[in-house]
Amino acid sequence: MQTTELVRFKKLGKQITVLTAWDAISSSIVEASGADVVLVGDSLGMVVLGHATTLPVTLDQMLHHTQAVCRGFCNPLSKQPLVVCDLPFLSYQCGEDKAVEAAGNLLKNSCASAVKLEGAEPETLLVIKRLIRMGIPVMGHLGLTPQSVHQLGYKSQAKDPDSQNKILRDSKMLQESGCFAIVVEHIPEEIAGRIRKQLRIPVIGIGAGNDCDGQVRVTADILGLSHEQPPFAKPLLPGRELCINALKKWIESTNPSQENPTIKTSELKSDY
Ligand code: KIV
């Protein structure tokens, strides 16, 4: 799958599906699900590494996990999903040269074909243009941008007319700078719809309603594996409970005399 396919999907009106993966097991599951794109998101900082934010994630960690994701695929290369890797905090905010080195390192040493980065400030647009001139496709990310958590928090964005006009302008700038798609996170559906209509490139939403060209989700949220989930990421499976019960059953079976009853889903507390 190539980045240009996604623009074709938009033209055809086919909804694009993007799921995160962080290791070989998760990528083999996501690949088998038929998702179009695997995002190695820096949300792995929280989901996998146990950090409170995405900020501590390093470039080496992103590369390490992206390589594992790539090793997990079972299909031949031509049938594999497109792999997009997040550029972690401070790998692109310090200038174009550093960003090219970081993004180039990810593409050179893994099967990722593109990077994602957050924001559309003038400095960021320069970075995006330079990456694209160097042959590195870029996915943008607007709205709730977790690397700016200390400025924006995890609240929904684009609620007042000024910030709505800004995100509409920013999304155009990202398209003009050459992004092949953008993620819009935690913004009103109406604004996501307006962005979708004004752009040729696909707009992939998370917590942005259904009027988008596609959707992205953190796989651990959908599977109900995460300790805490954002309000817009409803689990489709009680994953934690299923896993805990299966493991309890195994423990019980290895020592049948031990009192270790299988717990009921309703008895499980989130801090289990
Ligand atoms: O890091 C991530 O998983 C993301 C998605 C939430 C879009 O950026």
PDB file of C-alpha atoms and ligand atoms in Angstrom:
ATOM      1  CA  MET A   1       0.000   0.000   0.000  1.00  0.00           C
ATOM      2  CA  GLN A   2       1.321   3.415  -0.948  1.00  0.00           C
ATOM      3  CA  THR A   3       0.425   6.859   0.317  1.00  0.00           C
ATOM      4  CA  THR A   4      -1.084   7.782  -3.063  1.00  0.00           C
ATOM      5  CA  GLU A   5      -3.627   4.945  -2.643  1.00  0.00           C
ATOM      6  CA  LEU A   6      -5.187   6.841   0.256  1.00  0.00           C
ATOM      7  CA  VAL A   7      -5.884   9.874  -1.917  1.00  0.00           C
ATOM      8  CA  ARG A   8      -7.496   7.494  -4.423  1.00  0.00           C
ATOM      9  CA  PHE A   9      -9.645   6.032  -1.615  1.00  0.00           C
ATOM     10  CA  LYS A  10     -10.878   9.538  -0.815  1.00  0.00           C
ATOM     11  CA  LYS A  11     -11.831  10.097  -4.456  1.00  0.00           C
ATOM     12  CA  LEU A  12     -13.678   6.755  -4.482  1.00  0.00           C
ATOM     13  CA  GLY A  13     -15.431   7.537  -1.180  1.00  0.00           C
ATOM     14  CA  LYS A  14     -13.887   4.470   0.496  1.00  0.00           C
ATOM     15  CA  GLN A  15     -13.418   4.980   4.234  1.00  0.00           C
ATOM     16  CA  ILE A  16      -9.765   4.593   5.265  1.00  0.00           C
ATOM     17  CA  THR A  17      -9.040   2.528   8.377  1.00  0.00           C
ATOM     18  CA  VAL A  18      -5.965   3.174  10.490  1.00  0.00           C
ATOM     19  CA  LEU A  19      -5.027   1.178  13.592  1.00  0.00           C
ATOM     20  CA  THR A  20      -2.009   1.501  15.838  1.00  0.00           C
ATOM     21  CA  ALA A  21       0.454  -1.310  16.468  1.00  0.00           C
ATOM     22  CA  TRP A  22       3.502  -1.394  18.683  1.00  0.00           C
ATOM     23  CA  ASP A  23       5.058  -4.867  18.334  1.00  0.00           C
ATOM     24  CA  ALA A  24       4.983  -8.019  16.221  1.00  0.00           C
ATOM     25  CA  ILE A  25       1.874  -9.529  17.860  1.00  0.00           C
ATOM     26  CA  SER A  26      -0.211  -6.384  17.546  1.00  0.00           C
ATOM     27  CA  SER A  27       0.883  -5.771  13.946  1.00  0.00           C
ATOM     28  CA  SER A  28       0.064  -9.328  12.864  1.00  0.00           C
ATOM     29  CA  ILE A  29      -3.420  -8.938  14.391  1.00  0.00           C
ATOM     30  CA  VAL A  30      -3.973  -5.517  12.830  1.00  0.00           C
ATOM     31  CA  GLU A  31      -2.741  -6.762   9.448  1.00  0.00           C
ATOM     32  CA  ALA A  32      -5.111  -9.752   9.612  1.00  0.00           C
ATOM     33  CA  SER A  33      -7.995  -7.387  10.441  1.00  0.00           C
ATOM     34  CA  GLY A  34      -7.548  -5.755   7.025  1.00  0.00           C
ATOM     35  CA  ALA A  35      -6.761  -2.204   8.193  1.00  0.00           C
ATOM     36  CA  ASP A  36      -5.382  -0.021   5.403  1.00  0.00           C
ATOM     37  CA  VAL A  37      -2.736   1.674   7.519  1.00  0.00           C
ATOM     38  CA  VAL A  38      -0.734   0.668  10.583  1.00  0.00           C
ATOM     39  CA  LEU A  39       0.291   3.650  12.649  1.00  0.00           C
ATOM     40  CA  VAL A  40       3.205   3.163  15.011  1.00  0.00           C
ATOM     41  CA  GLY A  41       1.956   6.029  17.136  1.00  0.00           C
ATOM     42  CA  ASP A  42       3.900   7.637  19.933  1.00  0.00           C
ATOM     43  CA  SER A  43       0.863   6.701  22.061  1.00  0.00           C
ATOM     44  CA  LEU A  44       3.034   3.627  22.620  1.00  0.00           C
ATOM     45  CA  GLY A  45       4.677   5.800  25.278  1.00  0.00           C
ATOM     46  CA  MET A  46       1.525   5.387  27.354  1.00  0.00           C
ATOM     47  CA  VAL A  47       0.134   2.095  26.052  1.00  0.00           C
ATOM     48  CA  VAL A  48       3.362   0.094  26.088  1.00  0.00           C
ATOM     49  CA  LEU A  49       5.980   1.999  28.044  1.00  0.00           C
ATOM     50  CA  GLY A  50       3.747   3.153  30.910  1.00  0.00           C
ATOM     51  CA  HIS A  51       4.483   6.881  30.646  1.00  0.00           C
ATOM     52  CA  ALA A  52       1.867   9.500  31.538  1.00  0.00           C
ATOM     53  CA  THR A  53       2.343  11.359  28.232  1.00  0.00           C
ATOM     54  CA  THR A  54       3.936  10.827  24.815  1.00  0.00           C
ATOM     55  CA  LEU A  55       6.744  13.297  25.562  1.00  0.00           C
ATOM     56  CA  PRO A  56       9.396  10.887  26.918  1.00  0.00           C
ATOM     57  CA  VAL A  57       9.289   8.645  23.820  1.00  0.00           C
ATOM     58  CA  THR A  58      12.627   8.640  22.002  1.00  0.00           C
ATOM     59  CA  LEU A  59      13.531   8.134  18.366  1.00  0.00           C
ATOM     60  CA  ASP A  60      15.371   4.909  19.262  1.00  0.00           C
ATOM     61  CA  GLN A  61      12.216   3.576  20.926  1.00  0.00           C
ATOM     62  CA  MET A  62      10.102   4.479  17.887  1.00  0.00           C
ATOM     63  CA  LEU A  63      12.573   2.700  15.624  1.00  0.00           C
ATOM     64  CA  HIS A  64      12.777  -0.347  17.908  1.00  0.00           C
ATOM     65  CA  HIS A  65       8.969  -0.716  17.968  1.00  0.00           C
ATOM     66  CA  THR A  66       8.526   0.030  14.267  1.00  0.00           C
ATOM     67  CA  GLN A  67      11.031  -2.700  13.416  1.00  0.00           C
ATOM     68  CA  ALA A  68       9.074  -5.140  15.602  1.00  0.00           C
ATOM     69  CA  VAL A  69       5.822  -4.086  13.891  1.00  0.00           C
ATOM     70  CA  CYS A  70       7.400  -4.730  10.484  1.00  0.00           C
ATOM     71  CA  ARG A  71       8.620  -8.189  11.560  1.00  0.00           C
ATOM     72  CA  GLY A  72       5.074  -9.104  12.627  1.00  0.00           C
ATOM     73  CA  PHE A  73       3.515  -8.895   9.164  1.00  0.00           C
ATOM     74  CA  CYS A  74       2.639 -12.216   7.547  1.00  0.00           C
ATOM     75  CA  ASN A  75       1.521 -11.075   4.072  1.00  0.00           C
ATOM     76  CA  PRO A  76       3.961 -10.452   1.219  1.00  0.00           C
ATOM     77  CA  LEU A  77       5.139  -6.840   1.021  1.00  0.00           C
ATOM     78  CA  SER A  78       2.687  -5.908  -1.738  1.00  0.00           C
ATOM     79  CA  LYS A  79      -0.271  -6.907   0.472  1.00  0.00           C
ATOM     80  CA  GLN A  80       0.951  -5.312   3.698  1.00  0.00           C
ATOM     81  CA  PRO A  81      -0.725  -2.214   5.120  1.00  0.00           C
ATOM     82  CA  LEU A  82       0.989   1.155   4.768  1.00  0.00           C
ATOM     83  CA  VAL A  83       3.157   1.771   7.833  1.00  0.00           C
ATOM     84  CA  VAL A  84       3.290   5.300   9.207  1.00  0.00           C
ATOM     85  CA  CYS A  85       5.551   6.094  12.143  1.00  0.00           C
ATOM     86  CA  ASP A  86       5.164   9.037  14.522  1.00  0.00           C
ATOM     87  CA  LEU A  87       8.100  11.387  14.822  1.00  0.00           C
ATOM     88  CA  PRO A  88       8.531  11.659  18.597  1.00  0.00           C
ATOM     89  CA  PHE A  89       8.728  14.888  20.589  1.00  0.00           C
ATOM     90  CA  LEU A  90      11.947  16.862  19.917  1.00  0.00           C
ATOM     91  CA  SER A  91      12.861  14.881  16.822  1.00  0.00           C
ATOM     92  CA  TYR A  92      11.448  17.556  14.482  1.00  0.00           C
ATOM     93  CA  GLN A  93      10.897  20.633  16.654  1.00  0.00           C
ATOM     94  CA  CYS A  94      14.608  21.576  16.558  1.00  0.00           C
ATOM     95  CA  GLY A  95      14.892  22.208  12.856  1.00  0.00           C
ATOM     96  CA  GLU A  96      14.836  20.724   9.421  1.00  0.00           C
ATOM     97  CA  ASP A  97      18.196  18.938   9.436  1.00  0.00           C
ATOM     98  CA  LYS A  98      17.423  17.088  12.637  1.00  0.00           C
ATOM     99  CA  ALA A  99      13.962  16.169  11.330  1.00  0.00           C
ATOM    100  CA  VAL A 100      15.338  14.799   8.040  1.00  0.00           C
ATOM    101  CA  GLU A 101      17.862  12.723   9.974  1.00  0.00           C
ATOM    102  CA  ALA A 102      15.191  11.390  12.356  1.00  0.00           C
ATOM    103  CA  ALA A 103      12.605  10.604   9.685  1.00  0.00           C
ATOM    104  CA  GLY A 104      15.242   9.244   7.308  1.00  0.00           C
ATOM    105  CA  ASN A 105      16.544   6.960  10.045  1.00  0.00           C
ATOM    106  CA  LEU A 106      13.036   5.523  10.558  1.00  0.00           C
ATOM    107  CA  LEU A 107      12.430   4.935   6.854  1.00  0.00           C
ATOM    108  CA  LYS A 108      15.948   3.617   6.224  1.00  0.00           C
ATOM    109  CA  ASN A 109      15.884   1.064   9.040  1.00  0.00           C
ATOM    110  CA  SER A 110      12.278  -0.172   9.075  1.00  0.00           C
ATOM    111  CA  CYS A 111       9.416  -0.884   6.682  1.00  0.00           C
ATOM    112  CA  ALA A 112       7.733   2.466   7.486  1.00  0.00           C
ATOM    113  CA  SER A 113       6.923   4.444   4.337  1.00  0.00           C
ATOM    114  CA  ALA A 114       5.869   7.703   5.956  1.00  0.00           C
ATOM    115  CA  VAL A 115       6.032   9.734   9.153  1.00  0.00           C
ATOM    116  CA  LYS A 116       3.394  11.654  11.088  1.00  0.00           C
ATOM    117  CA  LEU A 117       4.064  14.851  12.984  1.00  0.00           C
ATOM    118  CA  GLU A 118       1.926  17.310  14.909  1.00  0.00           C
ATOM    119  CA  GLY A 119       0.934  20.918  14.257  1.00  0.00           C
ATOM    120  CA  ALA A 120       1.132  23.475  11.463  1.00  0.00           C
ATOM    121  CA  GLU A 121       3.210  26.298  12.929  1.00  0.00           C
ATOM    122  CA  PRO A 122       5.425  28.089  10.365  1.00  0.00           C
ATOM    123  CA  GLU A 123       8.526  26.191  11.563  1.00  0.00           C
ATOM    124  CA  THR A 124       6.657  22.885  11.311  1.00  0.00           C
ATOM    125  CA  LEU A 125       5.529  23.672   7.761  1.00  0.00           C
ATOM    126  CA  LEU A 126       9.153  24.286   6.772  1.00  0.00           C
ATOM    127  CA  VAL A 127      10.088  20.907   8.244  1.00  0.00           C
ATOM    128  CA  ILE A 128       7.219  19.194   6.396  1.00  0.00           C
ATOM    129  CA  LYS A 129       8.196  20.773   3.057  1.00  0.00           C
ATOM    130  CA  ARG A 130      11.837  19.774   3.502  1.00  0.00           C
ATOM    131  CA  LEU A 131      10.940  16.170   4.439  1.00  0.00           C
ATOM    132  CA  ILE A 132       8.713  15.877   1.388  1.00  0.00           C
ATOM    133  CA  ARG A 133      11.400  17.356  -0.896  1.00  0.00           C
ATOM    134  CA  MET A 134      13.744  14.684   0.482  1.00  0.00           C
ATOM    135  CA  GLY A 135      11.276  11.934  -0.494  1.00  0.00           C
ATOM    136  CA  ILE A 136       9.745  11.332   2.923  1.00  0.00           C
ATOM    137  CA  PRO A 137       5.921  11.357   2.864  1.00  0.00           C
ATOM    138  CA  VAL A 138       4.293  13.192   5.767  1.00  0.00           C
ATOM    139  CA  MET A 139       0.931  12.778   7.491  1.00  0.00           C
ATOM    140  CA  GLY A 140      -0.163  15.858   9.481  1.00  0.00           C
ATOM    141  CA  HIS A 141      -1.959  15.891  12.831  1.00  0.00           C
ATOM    142  CA  LEU A 142      -4.188  18.732  14.087  1.00  0.00           C
ATOM    143  CA  GLY A 143      -6.690  19.344  16.904  1.00  0.00           C
ATOM    144  CA  LEU A 144      -5.703  17.578  20.092  1.00  0.00           C
ATOM    145  CA  THR A 145      -1.968  17.185  19.602  1.00  0.00           C
ATOM    146  CA  PRO A 146      -0.675  15.101  22.519  1.00  0.00           C
ATOM    147  CA  GLN A 147       2.901  16.428  22.244  1.00  0.00           C
ATOM    148  CA  SER A 148       1.467  19.845  23.265  1.00  0.00           C
ATOM    149  CA  VAL A 149      -0.322  18.437  26.302  1.00  0.00           C
ATOM    150  CA  HIS A 150       1.272  21.006  28.616  1.00  0.00           C
ATOM    151  CA  GLN A 151      -0.254  23.791  26.528  1.00  0.00           C
ATOM    152  CA  LEU A 152      -3.554  22.274  25.364  1.00  0.00           C
ATOM    153  CA  GLY A 153      -4.266  19.459  27.826  1.00  0.00           C
ATOM    154  CA  TYR A 154      -6.227  16.470  26.581  1.00  0.00           C
ATOM    155  CA  LYS A 155      -9.403  18.547  26.056  1.00  0.00           C
ATOM    156  CA  SER A 156     -11.426  18.737  22.891  1.00  0.00           C
ATOM    157  CA  GLN A 157     -10.176  21.448  20.517  1.00  0.00           C
ATOM    158  CA  ALA A 158     -11.579  23.918  17.945  1.00  0.00           C
ATOM    159  CA  LYS A 159     -14.544  24.904  20.076  1.00  0.00           C
ATOM    160  CA  ASP A 160     -14.595  28.675  19.462  1.00  0.00           C
ATOM    161  CA  PRO A 161     -14.741  30.506  16.096  1.00  0.00           C
ATOM    162  CA  ASP A 162     -11.104  31.689  16.279  1.00  0.00           C
ATOM    163  CA  SER A 163      -9.678  28.240  16.837  1.00  0.00           C
ATOM    164  CA  GLN A 164     -12.087  26.800  14.257  1.00  0.00           C
ATOM    165  CA  ASN A 165     -10.848  29.276  11.657  1.00  0.00           C
ATOM    166  CA  LYS A 166      -7.271  28.464  12.642  1.00  0.00           C
ATOM    167  CA  ILE A 167      -7.685  24.712  12.197  1.00  0.00           C
ATOM    168  CA  LEU A 168      -9.400  25.259   8.830  1.00  0.00           C
ATOM    169  CA  ARG A 169      -6.453  27.447   7.747  1.00  0.00           C
ATOM    170  CA  ASP A 170      -3.865  25.057   9.205  1.00  0.00           C
ATOM    171  CA  SER A 171      -5.338  22.070   7.404  1.00  0.00           C
ATOM    172  CA  LYS A 172      -5.056  23.933   4.078  1.00  0.00           C
ATOM    173  CA  MET A 173      -1.455  24.840   4.879  1.00  0.00           C
ATOM    174  CA  LEU A 174      -0.669  21.177   5.570  1.00  0.00           C
ATOM    175  CA  GLN A 175      -2.142  20.206   2.212  1.00  0.00           C
ATOM    176  CA  GLU A 176      -0.232  23.007   0.456  1.00  0.00           C
ATOM    177  CA  SER A 177       2.962  21.912   2.198  1.00  0.00           C
ATOM    178  CA  GLY A 178       2.535  18.462   0.635  1.00  0.00           C
ATOM    179  CA  CYS A 179       1.052  16.230   3.375  1.00  0.00           C
ATOM    180  CA  PHE A 180      -0.619  13.142   1.881  1.00  0.00           C
ATOM    181  CA  ALA A 181      -3.238  12.971   4.678  1.00  0.00           C
ATOM    182  CA  ILE A 182      -4.028  14.544   8.026  1.00  0.00           C
ATOM    183  CA  VAL A 183      -5.301  13.241  11.338  1.00  0.00           C
ATOM    184  CA  VAL A 184      -7.785  15.445  13.181  1.00  0.00           C
ATOM    185  CA  GLU A 185      -8.183  14.543  16.836  1.00  0.00           C
ATOM    186  CA  HIS A 186     -10.949  15.474  19.288  1.00  0.00           C
ATOM    187  CA  ILE A 187     -12.624  18.290  17.373  1.00  0.00           C
ATOM    188  CA  PRO A 188     -16.320  18.882  16.593  1.00  0.00           C
ATOM    189  CA  GLU A 189     -17.733  16.718  13.788  1.00  0.00           C
ATOM    190  CA  GLU A 190     -18.942  19.796  11.920  1.00  0.00           C
ATOM    191  CA  ILE A 191     -15.418  21.238  11.760  1.00  0.00           C
ATOM    192  CA  ALA A 192     -13.940  17.887  10.704  1.00  0.00           C
ATOM    193  CA  GLY A 193     -16.562  17.766   7.920  1.00  0.00           C
ATOM    194  CA  ARG A 194     -15.641  21.259   6.755  1.00  0.00           C
ATOM    195  CA  ILE A 195     -11.960  20.311   6.697  1.00  0.00           C
ATOM    196  CA  ARG A 196     -12.782  17.122   4.771  1.00  0.00           C
ATOM    197  CA  LYS A 197     -14.750  19.068   2.170  1.00  0.00           C
ATOM    198  CA  GLN A 198     -12.103  21.728   1.611  1.00  0.00           C
ATOM    199  CA  LEU A 199      -9.177  19.291   1.146  1.00  0.00           C
ATOM    200  CA  ARG A 200      -8.160  16.947  -1.654  1.00  0.00           C
ATOM    201  CA  ILE A 201      -6.123  14.828   0.781  1.00  0.00           C
ATOM    202  CA  PRO A 202      -7.819  12.412   3.196  1.00  0.00           C
ATOM    203  CA  VAL A 203      -8.873  13.598   6.643  1.00  0.00           C
ATOM    204  CA  ILE A 204      -8.629  10.800   9.189  1.00  0.00           C
ATOM    205  CA  GLY A 205     -10.573  11.398  12.391  1.00  0.00           C
ATOM    206  CA  ILE A 206     -10.316  10.265  15.978  1.00  0.00           C
ATOM    207  CA  GLY A 207     -12.916  11.748  18.280  1.00  0.00           C
ATOM    208  CA  ALA A 208     -13.973  13.930  15.350  1.00  0.00           C
ATOM    209  CA  GLY A 209     -17.246  12.279  14.323  1.00  0.00           C
ATOM    210  CA  ASN A 210     -18.094  10.393  11.174  1.00  0.00           C
ATOM    211  CA  ASP A 211     -17.807  13.133   8.556  1.00  0.00           C
ATOM    212  CA  CYS A 212     -14.186  12.208   7.782  1.00  0.00           C
ATOM    213  CA  ASP A 213     -12.480  10.245   5.002  1.00  0.00           C
ATOM    214  CA  GLY A 214     -11.379   7.604   7.478  1.00  0.00           C
ATOM    215  CA  GLN A 215     -10.897   6.786  11.129  1.00  0.00           C
ATOM    216  CA  VAL A 216      -7.875   6.028  13.293  1.00  0.00           C
ATOM    217  CA  ARG A 217      -7.970   4.270  16.652  1.00  0.00           C
ATOM    218  CA  VAL A 218      -5.461   3.153  19.236  1.00  0.00           C
ATOM    219  CA  THR A 219      -5.807  -0.635  18.964  1.00  0.00           C
ATOM    220  CA  ALA A 220      -5.425  -1.189  22.707  1.00  0.00           C
ATOM    221  CA  ASP A 221      -8.453   1.108  23.257  1.00  0.00           C
ATOM    222  CA  ILE A 222     -10.658  -0.783  20.772  1.00  0.00           C
ATOM    223  CA  LEU A 223      -9.678  -4.094  22.344  1.00  0.00           C
ATOM    224  CA  GLY A 224     -10.404  -2.772  25.839  1.00  0.00           C
ATOM    225  CA  LEU A 225      -6.821  -3.418  26.955  1.00  0.00           C
ATOM    226  CA  SER A 226      -6.014   0.119  28.061  1.00  0.00           C
ATOM    227  CA  HIS A 227      -6.317   1.074  31.710  1.00  0.00           C
ATOM    228  CA  GLU A 228      -7.929   4.379  30.843  1.00  0.00           C
ATOM    229  CA  GLN A 229      -9.409   5.302  27.505  1.00  0.00           C
ATOM    230  CA  PRO A 230     -10.355   8.658  26.024  1.00  0.00           C
ATOM    231  CA  PRO A 231     -14.146   9.247  25.979  1.00  0.00           C
ATOM    232  CA  PHE A 232     -14.256   8.921  22.179  1.00  0.00           C
ATOM    233  CA  ALA A 233     -12.560   5.510  22.056  1.00  0.00           C
ATOM    234  CA  LYS A 234     -15.198   2.990  23.041  1.00  0.00           C
ATOM    235  CA  PRO A 235     -13.851  -0.540  23.500  1.00  0.00           C
ATOM    236  CA  LEU A 236     -15.459  -3.214  21.320  1.00  0.00           C
ATOM    237  CA  LEU A 237     -14.179  -5.996  23.575  1.00  0.00           C
ATOM    238  CA  PRO A 238     -13.641  -6.326  27.360  1.00  0.00           C
ATOM    239  CA  GLY A 239     -10.040  -7.233  26.562  1.00  0.00           C
ATOM    240  CA  ARG A 240      -8.525  -6.780  30.018  1.00  0.00           C
ATOM    241  CA  GLU A 241     -11.175  -8.907  31.678  1.00  0.00           C
ATOM    242  CA  LEU A 242     -10.906 -11.641  29.034  1.00  0.00           C
ATOM    243  CA  CYS A 243      -7.119 -11.758  29.401  1.00  0.00           C
ATOM    244  CA  ILE A 244      -7.194 -11.730  33.203  1.00  0.00           C
ATOM    245  CA  ASN A 245      -9.815 -14.480  33.314  1.00  0.00           C
ATOM    246  CA  ALA A 246      -7.848 -16.624  30.848  1.00  0.00           C
ATOM    247  CA  LEU A 247      -4.670 -16.213  32.897  1.00  0.00           C
ATOM    248  CA  LYS A 248      -6.543 -16.960  36.124  1.00  0.00           C
ATOM    249  CA  LYS A 249      -7.923 -20.107  34.543  1.00  0.00           C
ATOM    250  CA  TRP A 250      -4.408 -21.175  33.616  1.00  0.00           C
ATOM    251  CA  ILE A 251      -3.144 -20.514  37.149  1.00  0.00           C
ATOM    252  CA  GLU A 252      -6.081 -22.481  38.530  1.00  0.00           C
ATOM    253  CA  SER A 253      -5.415 -25.370  36.149  1.00  0.00           C
ATOM    254  CA  THR A 254      -1.766 -25.604  37.169  1.00  0.00           C
ATOM    255  CA  ASN A 255      -2.746 -25.927  40.806  1.00  0.00           C
ATOM    256  CA  PRO A 256      -6.341 -27.205  41.044  1.00  0.00           C
ATOM    257  CA  SER A 257      -6.281 -27.382  44.845  1.00  0.00           C
ATOM    258  CA  GLN A 258      -5.530 -23.684  45.148  1.00  0.00           C
ATOM    259  CA  GLU A 259      -8.583 -21.514  45.662  1.00  0.00           C
ATOM    260  CA  ASN A 260      -8.486 -19.176  42.701  1.00  0.00           C
ATOM    261  CA  PRO A 261     -11.968 -18.803  41.238  1.00  0.00           C
ATOM    262  CA  THR A 262     -12.485 -17.317  37.807  1.00  0.00           C
ATOM    263  CA  ILE A 263     -13.651 -13.803  38.351  1.00  0.00           C
ATOM    264  CA  LYS A 264     -16.745 -12.337  36.756  1.00  0.00           C
ATOM    265  CA  THR A 265     -16.358  -9.385  34.434  1.00  0.00           C
ATOM    266  CA  SER A 266     -18.637  -7.305  36.658  1.00  0.00           C
ATOM    267  CA  GLU A 267     -16.400  -7.921  39.687  1.00  0.00           C
ATOM    268  CA  LEU A 268     -13.286  -6.536  38.039  1.00  0.00           C
ATOM    269  CA  LYS A 269     -12.187  -3.083  39.076  1.00  0.00           C
ATOM    270  CA  SER A 270     -10.250  -0.932  36.646  1.00  0.00           C
ATOM    271  CA  ASP A 271      -7.305  -0.812  39.095  1.00  0.00           C
ATOM    272  CA  TYR A 272      -7.123  -4.618  39.209  1.00  0.00           C
TER     273      TYR A 272
HETATM  274  O1  KIV B   1       0.057   8.203  18.737  1.00  0.00           O
HETATM  275  C1  KIV B   1      -1.040   7.831  18.289  1.00  0.00           C
HETATM  276  O2  KIV B   1      -1.508   6.719  18.508  1.00  0.00           O
HETATM  277  C2  KIV B   1      -1.787   8.798  17.488  1.00  0.00           C
HETATM  278  C3  KIV B   1      -3.231   8.507  17.188  1.00  0.00           C
HETATM  279  C4  KIV B   1      -4.049   8.730  18.400  1.00  0.00           C
HETATM  280  C5  KIV B   1      -3.721   9.293  16.038  1.00  0.00           C
HETATM  281  O3  KIV B   1      -1.252   9.800  17.107  1.00  0.00           O
END
